[in-house]
mmCIF file with all atom_site columns, C-alpha atoms in Angstrom:
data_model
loop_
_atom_site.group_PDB
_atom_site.id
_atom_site.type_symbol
_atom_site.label_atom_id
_atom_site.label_alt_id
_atom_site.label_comp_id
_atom_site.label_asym_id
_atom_site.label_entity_id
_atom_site.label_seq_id
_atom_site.pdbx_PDB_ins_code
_atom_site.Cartn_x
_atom_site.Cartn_y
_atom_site.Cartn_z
_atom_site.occupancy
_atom_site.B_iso_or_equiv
_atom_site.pdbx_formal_charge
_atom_site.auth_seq_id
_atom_site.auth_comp_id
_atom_site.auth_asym_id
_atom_site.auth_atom_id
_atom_site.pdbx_PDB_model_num
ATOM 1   C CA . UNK A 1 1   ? -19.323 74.394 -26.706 1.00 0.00 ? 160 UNK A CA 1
ATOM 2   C CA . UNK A 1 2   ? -22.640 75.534 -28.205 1.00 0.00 ? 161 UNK A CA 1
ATOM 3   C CA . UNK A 1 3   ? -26.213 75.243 -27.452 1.00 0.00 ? 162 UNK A CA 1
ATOM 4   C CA . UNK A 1 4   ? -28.919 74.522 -29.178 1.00 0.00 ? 163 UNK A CA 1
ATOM 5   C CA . UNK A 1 5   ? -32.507 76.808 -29.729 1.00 0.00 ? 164 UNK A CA 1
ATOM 6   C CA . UNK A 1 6   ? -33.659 74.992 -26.369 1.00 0.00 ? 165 UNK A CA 1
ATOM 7   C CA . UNK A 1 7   ? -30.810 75.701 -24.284 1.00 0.00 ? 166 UNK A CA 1
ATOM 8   C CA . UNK A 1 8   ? -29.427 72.076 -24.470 1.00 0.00 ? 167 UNK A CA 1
ATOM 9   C CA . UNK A 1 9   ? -25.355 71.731 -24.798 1.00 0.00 ? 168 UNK A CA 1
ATOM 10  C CA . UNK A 1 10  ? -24.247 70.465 -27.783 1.00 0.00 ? 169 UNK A CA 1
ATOM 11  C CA . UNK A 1 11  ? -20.421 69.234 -29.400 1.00 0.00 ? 170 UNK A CA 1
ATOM 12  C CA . UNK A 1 12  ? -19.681 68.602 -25.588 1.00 0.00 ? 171 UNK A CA 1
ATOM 13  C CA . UNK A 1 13  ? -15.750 67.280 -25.881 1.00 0.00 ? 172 UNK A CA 1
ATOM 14  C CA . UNK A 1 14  ? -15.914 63.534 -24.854 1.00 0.00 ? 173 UNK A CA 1
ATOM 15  C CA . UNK A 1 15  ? -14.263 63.655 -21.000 1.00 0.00 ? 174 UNK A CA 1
ATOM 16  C CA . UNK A 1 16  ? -13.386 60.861 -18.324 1.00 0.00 ? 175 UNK A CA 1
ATOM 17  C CA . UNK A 1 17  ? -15.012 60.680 -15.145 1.00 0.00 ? 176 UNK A CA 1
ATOM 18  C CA . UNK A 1 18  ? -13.238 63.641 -13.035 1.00 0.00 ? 177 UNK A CA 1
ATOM 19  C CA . UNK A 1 19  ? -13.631 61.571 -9.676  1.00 0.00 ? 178 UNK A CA 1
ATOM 20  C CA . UNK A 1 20  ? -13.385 58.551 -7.720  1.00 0.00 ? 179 UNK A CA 1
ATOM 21  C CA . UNK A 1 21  ? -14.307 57.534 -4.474  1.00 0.00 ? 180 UNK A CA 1
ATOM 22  C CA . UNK A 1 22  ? -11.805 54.979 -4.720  1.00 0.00 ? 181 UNK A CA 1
ATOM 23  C CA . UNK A 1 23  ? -7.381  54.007 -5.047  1.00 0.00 ? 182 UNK A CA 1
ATOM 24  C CA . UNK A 1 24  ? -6.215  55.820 -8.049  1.00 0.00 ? 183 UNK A CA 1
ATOM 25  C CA . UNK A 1 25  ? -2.855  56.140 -9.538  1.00 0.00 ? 184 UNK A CA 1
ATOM 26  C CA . UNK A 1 26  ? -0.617  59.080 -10.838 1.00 0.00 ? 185 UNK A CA 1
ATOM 27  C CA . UNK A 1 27  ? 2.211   60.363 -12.056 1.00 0.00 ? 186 UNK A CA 1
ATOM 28  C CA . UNK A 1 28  ? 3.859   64.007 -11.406 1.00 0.00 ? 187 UNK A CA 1
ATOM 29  C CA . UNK A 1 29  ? 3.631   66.082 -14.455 1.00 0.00 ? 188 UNK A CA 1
ATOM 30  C CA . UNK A 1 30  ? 7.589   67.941 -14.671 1.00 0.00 ? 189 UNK A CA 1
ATOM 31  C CA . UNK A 1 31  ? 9.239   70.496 -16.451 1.00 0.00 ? 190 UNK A CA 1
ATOM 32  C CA . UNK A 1 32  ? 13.164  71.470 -15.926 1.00 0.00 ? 191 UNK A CA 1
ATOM 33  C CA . UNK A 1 33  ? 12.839  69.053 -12.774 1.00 0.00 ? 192 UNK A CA 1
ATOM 34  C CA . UNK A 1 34  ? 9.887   71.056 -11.535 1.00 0.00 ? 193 UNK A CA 1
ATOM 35  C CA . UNK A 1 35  ? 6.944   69.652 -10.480 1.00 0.00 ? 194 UNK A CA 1
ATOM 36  C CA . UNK A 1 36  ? 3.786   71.376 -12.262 1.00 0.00 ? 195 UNK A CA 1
ATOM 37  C CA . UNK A 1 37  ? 1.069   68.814 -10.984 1.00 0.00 ? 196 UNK A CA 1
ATOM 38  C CA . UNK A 1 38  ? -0.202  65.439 -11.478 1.00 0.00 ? 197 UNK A CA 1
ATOM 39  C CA . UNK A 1 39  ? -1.921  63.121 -13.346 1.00 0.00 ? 198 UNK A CA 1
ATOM 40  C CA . UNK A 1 40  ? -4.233  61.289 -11.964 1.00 0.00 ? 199 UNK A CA 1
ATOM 41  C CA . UNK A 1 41  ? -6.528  57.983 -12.944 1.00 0.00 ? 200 UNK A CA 1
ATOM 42  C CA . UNK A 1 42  ? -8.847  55.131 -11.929 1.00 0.00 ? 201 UNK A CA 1
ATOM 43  C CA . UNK A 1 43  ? -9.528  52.308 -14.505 1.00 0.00 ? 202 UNK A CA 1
ATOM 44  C CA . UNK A 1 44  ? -12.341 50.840 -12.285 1.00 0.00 ? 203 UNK A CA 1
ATOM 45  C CA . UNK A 1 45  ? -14.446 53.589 -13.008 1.00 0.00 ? 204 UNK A CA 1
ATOM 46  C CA . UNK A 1 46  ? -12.872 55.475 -16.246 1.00 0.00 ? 205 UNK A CA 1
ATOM 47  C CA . UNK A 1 47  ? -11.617 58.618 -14.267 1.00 0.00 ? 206 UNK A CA 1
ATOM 48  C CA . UNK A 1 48  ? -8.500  60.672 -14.818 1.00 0.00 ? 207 UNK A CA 1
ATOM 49  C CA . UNK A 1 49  ? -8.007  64.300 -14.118 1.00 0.00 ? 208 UNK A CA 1
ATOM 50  C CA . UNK A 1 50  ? -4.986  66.502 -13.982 1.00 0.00 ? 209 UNK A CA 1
ATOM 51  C CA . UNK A 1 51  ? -4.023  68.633 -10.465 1.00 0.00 ? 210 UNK A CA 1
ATOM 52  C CA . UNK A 1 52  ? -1.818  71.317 -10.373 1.00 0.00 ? 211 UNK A CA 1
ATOM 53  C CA . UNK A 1 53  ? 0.713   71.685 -7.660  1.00 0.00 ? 212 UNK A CA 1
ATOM 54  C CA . UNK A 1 54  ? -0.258  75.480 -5.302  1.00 0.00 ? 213 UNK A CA 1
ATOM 55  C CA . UNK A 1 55  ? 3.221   76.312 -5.629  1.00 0.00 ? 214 UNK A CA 1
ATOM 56  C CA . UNK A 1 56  ? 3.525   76.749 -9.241  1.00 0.00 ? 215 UNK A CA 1
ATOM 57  C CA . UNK A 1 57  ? 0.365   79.124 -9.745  1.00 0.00 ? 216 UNK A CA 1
ATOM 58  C CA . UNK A 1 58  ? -0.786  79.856 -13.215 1.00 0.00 ? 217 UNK A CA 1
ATOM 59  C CA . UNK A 1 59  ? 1.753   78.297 -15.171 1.00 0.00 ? 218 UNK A CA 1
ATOM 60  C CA . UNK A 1 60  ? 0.520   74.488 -13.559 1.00 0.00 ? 219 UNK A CA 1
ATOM 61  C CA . UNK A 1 61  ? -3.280  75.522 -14.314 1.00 0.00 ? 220 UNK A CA 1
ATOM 62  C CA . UNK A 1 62  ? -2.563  76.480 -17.871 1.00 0.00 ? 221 UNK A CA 1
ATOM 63  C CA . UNK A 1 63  ? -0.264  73.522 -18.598 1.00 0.00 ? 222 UNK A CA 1
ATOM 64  C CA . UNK A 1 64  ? -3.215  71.498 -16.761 1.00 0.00 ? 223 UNK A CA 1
ATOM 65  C CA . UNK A 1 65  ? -5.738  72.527 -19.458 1.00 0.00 ? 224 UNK A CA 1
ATOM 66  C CA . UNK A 1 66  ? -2.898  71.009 -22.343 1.00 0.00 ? 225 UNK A CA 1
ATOM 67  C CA . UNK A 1 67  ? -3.032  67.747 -20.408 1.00 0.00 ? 226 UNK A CA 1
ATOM 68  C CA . UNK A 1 68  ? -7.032  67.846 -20.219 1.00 0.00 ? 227 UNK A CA 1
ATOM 69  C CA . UNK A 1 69  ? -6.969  68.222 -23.762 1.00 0.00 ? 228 UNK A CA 1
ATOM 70  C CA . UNK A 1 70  ? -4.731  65.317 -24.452 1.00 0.00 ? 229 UNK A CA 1
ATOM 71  C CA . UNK A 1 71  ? -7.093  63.408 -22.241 1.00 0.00 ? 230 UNK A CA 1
ATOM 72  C CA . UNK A 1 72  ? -10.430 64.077 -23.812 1.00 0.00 ? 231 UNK A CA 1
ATOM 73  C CA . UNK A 1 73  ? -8.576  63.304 -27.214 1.00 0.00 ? 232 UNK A CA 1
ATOM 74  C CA . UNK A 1 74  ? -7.852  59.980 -25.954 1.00 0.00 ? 233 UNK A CA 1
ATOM 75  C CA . UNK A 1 75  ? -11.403 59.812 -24.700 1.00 0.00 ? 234 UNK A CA 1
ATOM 76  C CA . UNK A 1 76  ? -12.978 60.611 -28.377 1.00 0.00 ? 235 UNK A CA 1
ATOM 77  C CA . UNK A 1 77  ? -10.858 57.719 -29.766 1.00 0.00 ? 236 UNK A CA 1
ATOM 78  C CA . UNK A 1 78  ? -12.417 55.432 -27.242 1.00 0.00 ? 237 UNK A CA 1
ATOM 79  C CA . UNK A 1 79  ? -9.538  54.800 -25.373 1.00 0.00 ? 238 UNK A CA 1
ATOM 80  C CA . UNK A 1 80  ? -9.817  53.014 -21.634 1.00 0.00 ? 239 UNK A CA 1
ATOM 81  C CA . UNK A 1 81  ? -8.073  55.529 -19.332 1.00 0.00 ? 240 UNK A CA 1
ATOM 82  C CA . UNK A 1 82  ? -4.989  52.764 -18.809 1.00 0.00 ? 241 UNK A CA 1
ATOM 83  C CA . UNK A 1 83  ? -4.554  53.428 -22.333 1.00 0.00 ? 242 UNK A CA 1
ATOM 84  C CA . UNK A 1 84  ? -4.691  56.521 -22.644 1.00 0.00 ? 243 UNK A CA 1
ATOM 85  C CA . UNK A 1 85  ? -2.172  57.363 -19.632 1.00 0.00 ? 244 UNK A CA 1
ATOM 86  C CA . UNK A 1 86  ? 0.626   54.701 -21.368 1.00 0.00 ? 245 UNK A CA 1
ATOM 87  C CA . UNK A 1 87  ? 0.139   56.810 -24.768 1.00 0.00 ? 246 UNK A CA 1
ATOM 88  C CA . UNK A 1 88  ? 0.935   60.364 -22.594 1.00 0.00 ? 247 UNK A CA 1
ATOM 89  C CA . UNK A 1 89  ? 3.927   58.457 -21.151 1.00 0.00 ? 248 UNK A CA 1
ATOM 90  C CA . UNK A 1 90  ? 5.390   58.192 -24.575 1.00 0.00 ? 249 UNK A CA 1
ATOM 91  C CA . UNK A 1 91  ? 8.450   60.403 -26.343 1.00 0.00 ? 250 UNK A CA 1
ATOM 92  C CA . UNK A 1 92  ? 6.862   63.448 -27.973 1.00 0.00 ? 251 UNK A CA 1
ATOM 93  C CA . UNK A 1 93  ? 3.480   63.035 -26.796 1.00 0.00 ? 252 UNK A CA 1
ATOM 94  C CA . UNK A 1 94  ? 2.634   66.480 -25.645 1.00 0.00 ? 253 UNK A CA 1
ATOM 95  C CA . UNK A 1 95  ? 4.415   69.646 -26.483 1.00 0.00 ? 254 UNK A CA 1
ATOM 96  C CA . UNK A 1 96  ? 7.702   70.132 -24.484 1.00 0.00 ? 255 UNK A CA 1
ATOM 97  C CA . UNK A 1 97  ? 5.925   73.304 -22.711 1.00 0.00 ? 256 UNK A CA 1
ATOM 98  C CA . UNK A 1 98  ? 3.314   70.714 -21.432 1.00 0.00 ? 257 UNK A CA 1
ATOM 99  C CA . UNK A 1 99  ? 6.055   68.775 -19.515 1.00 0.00 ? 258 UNK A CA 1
ATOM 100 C CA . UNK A 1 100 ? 6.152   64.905 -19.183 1.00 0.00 ? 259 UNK A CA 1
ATOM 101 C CA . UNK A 1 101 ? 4.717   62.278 -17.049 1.00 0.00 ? 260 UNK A CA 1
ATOM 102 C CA . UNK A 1 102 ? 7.942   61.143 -14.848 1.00 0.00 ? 261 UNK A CA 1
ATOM 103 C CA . UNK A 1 103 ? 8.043   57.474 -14.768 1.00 0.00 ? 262 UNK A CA 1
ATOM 104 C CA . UNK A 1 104 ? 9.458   57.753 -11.748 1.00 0.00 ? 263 UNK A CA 1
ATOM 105 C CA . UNK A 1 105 ? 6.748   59.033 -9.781  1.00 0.00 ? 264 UNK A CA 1
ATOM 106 C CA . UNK A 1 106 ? 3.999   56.639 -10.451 1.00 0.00 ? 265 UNK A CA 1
ATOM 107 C CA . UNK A 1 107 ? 2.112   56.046 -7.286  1.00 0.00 ? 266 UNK A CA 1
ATOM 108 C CA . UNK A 1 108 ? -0.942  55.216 -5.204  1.00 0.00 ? 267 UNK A CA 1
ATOM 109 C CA . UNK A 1 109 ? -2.906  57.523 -3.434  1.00 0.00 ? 268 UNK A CA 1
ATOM 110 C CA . UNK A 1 110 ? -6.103  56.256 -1.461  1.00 0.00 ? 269 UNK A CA 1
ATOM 111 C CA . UNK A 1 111 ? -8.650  59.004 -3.578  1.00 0.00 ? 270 UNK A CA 1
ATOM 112 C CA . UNK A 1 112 ? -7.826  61.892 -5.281  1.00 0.00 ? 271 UNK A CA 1
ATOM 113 C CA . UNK A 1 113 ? -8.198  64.324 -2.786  1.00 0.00 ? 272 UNK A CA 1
ATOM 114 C CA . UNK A 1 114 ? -5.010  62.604 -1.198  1.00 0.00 ? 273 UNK A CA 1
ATOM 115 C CA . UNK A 1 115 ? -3.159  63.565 -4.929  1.00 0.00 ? 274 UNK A CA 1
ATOM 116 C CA . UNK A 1 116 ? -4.070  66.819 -4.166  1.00 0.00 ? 275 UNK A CA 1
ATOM 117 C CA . UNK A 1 117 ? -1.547  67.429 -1.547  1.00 0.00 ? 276 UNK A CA 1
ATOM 118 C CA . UNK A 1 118 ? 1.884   68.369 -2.662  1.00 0.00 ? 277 UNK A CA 1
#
């Protein structure tokens, strides 16, 4: 991110809305059949975020920012967050250090702060 000569943000990476006040869905992020955290989205308003799971400590927030990145890709190519989710579910995705979305583990949560507790 840069700014320009009046202080205004510029080459901003395109981002979904990072909350909801509303249902979302999500799926726990694994690696080696540990969770890491989840991700998290809500079509009706074009929000997804990632949350990493207290327990695993720096390695969840740095895989988080991986997953962030794969988001706002998906975001620049004007994908609706449905979209974008079904494309990280696929085979080779994201790097194997990143983890995978477990199909498994898709479920509703009344807001986000609710996928927030692990």
């Amino acid at each position: 991110m840069s700014a320009d000569l009046f202080g205004t943000f510029t080459n901003v990476r395109p981002r979904y809305a990072r909350d909801s006040s509303g249902h979302v869905t999500a799926y726990d992020v694994e690696r080696d059949g540990v969770v890491l955290g989840r991700l998290w989205w809500d079509s009706t308003v074009d929000a997804a975020s990632y949350v990493p799971s207290p327990s695993q400590g720096d390695i969840a927030m740095n895989v988080g920012m991986g997953w962030m990145r794969r988001l706002s890709d998906a975001k620049a190519r004007g994908l609706p967050v449905q979209e974008a989710v079904a494309e990280l579910l696929l085979p080779g995705a994201v790097p194997k250090h990143f983890g995978a979305l477990a199909p498994g583990s898709r479920r509703e949560f009344t807001s986000p702060d609710e996928v927030r507790i692990f």
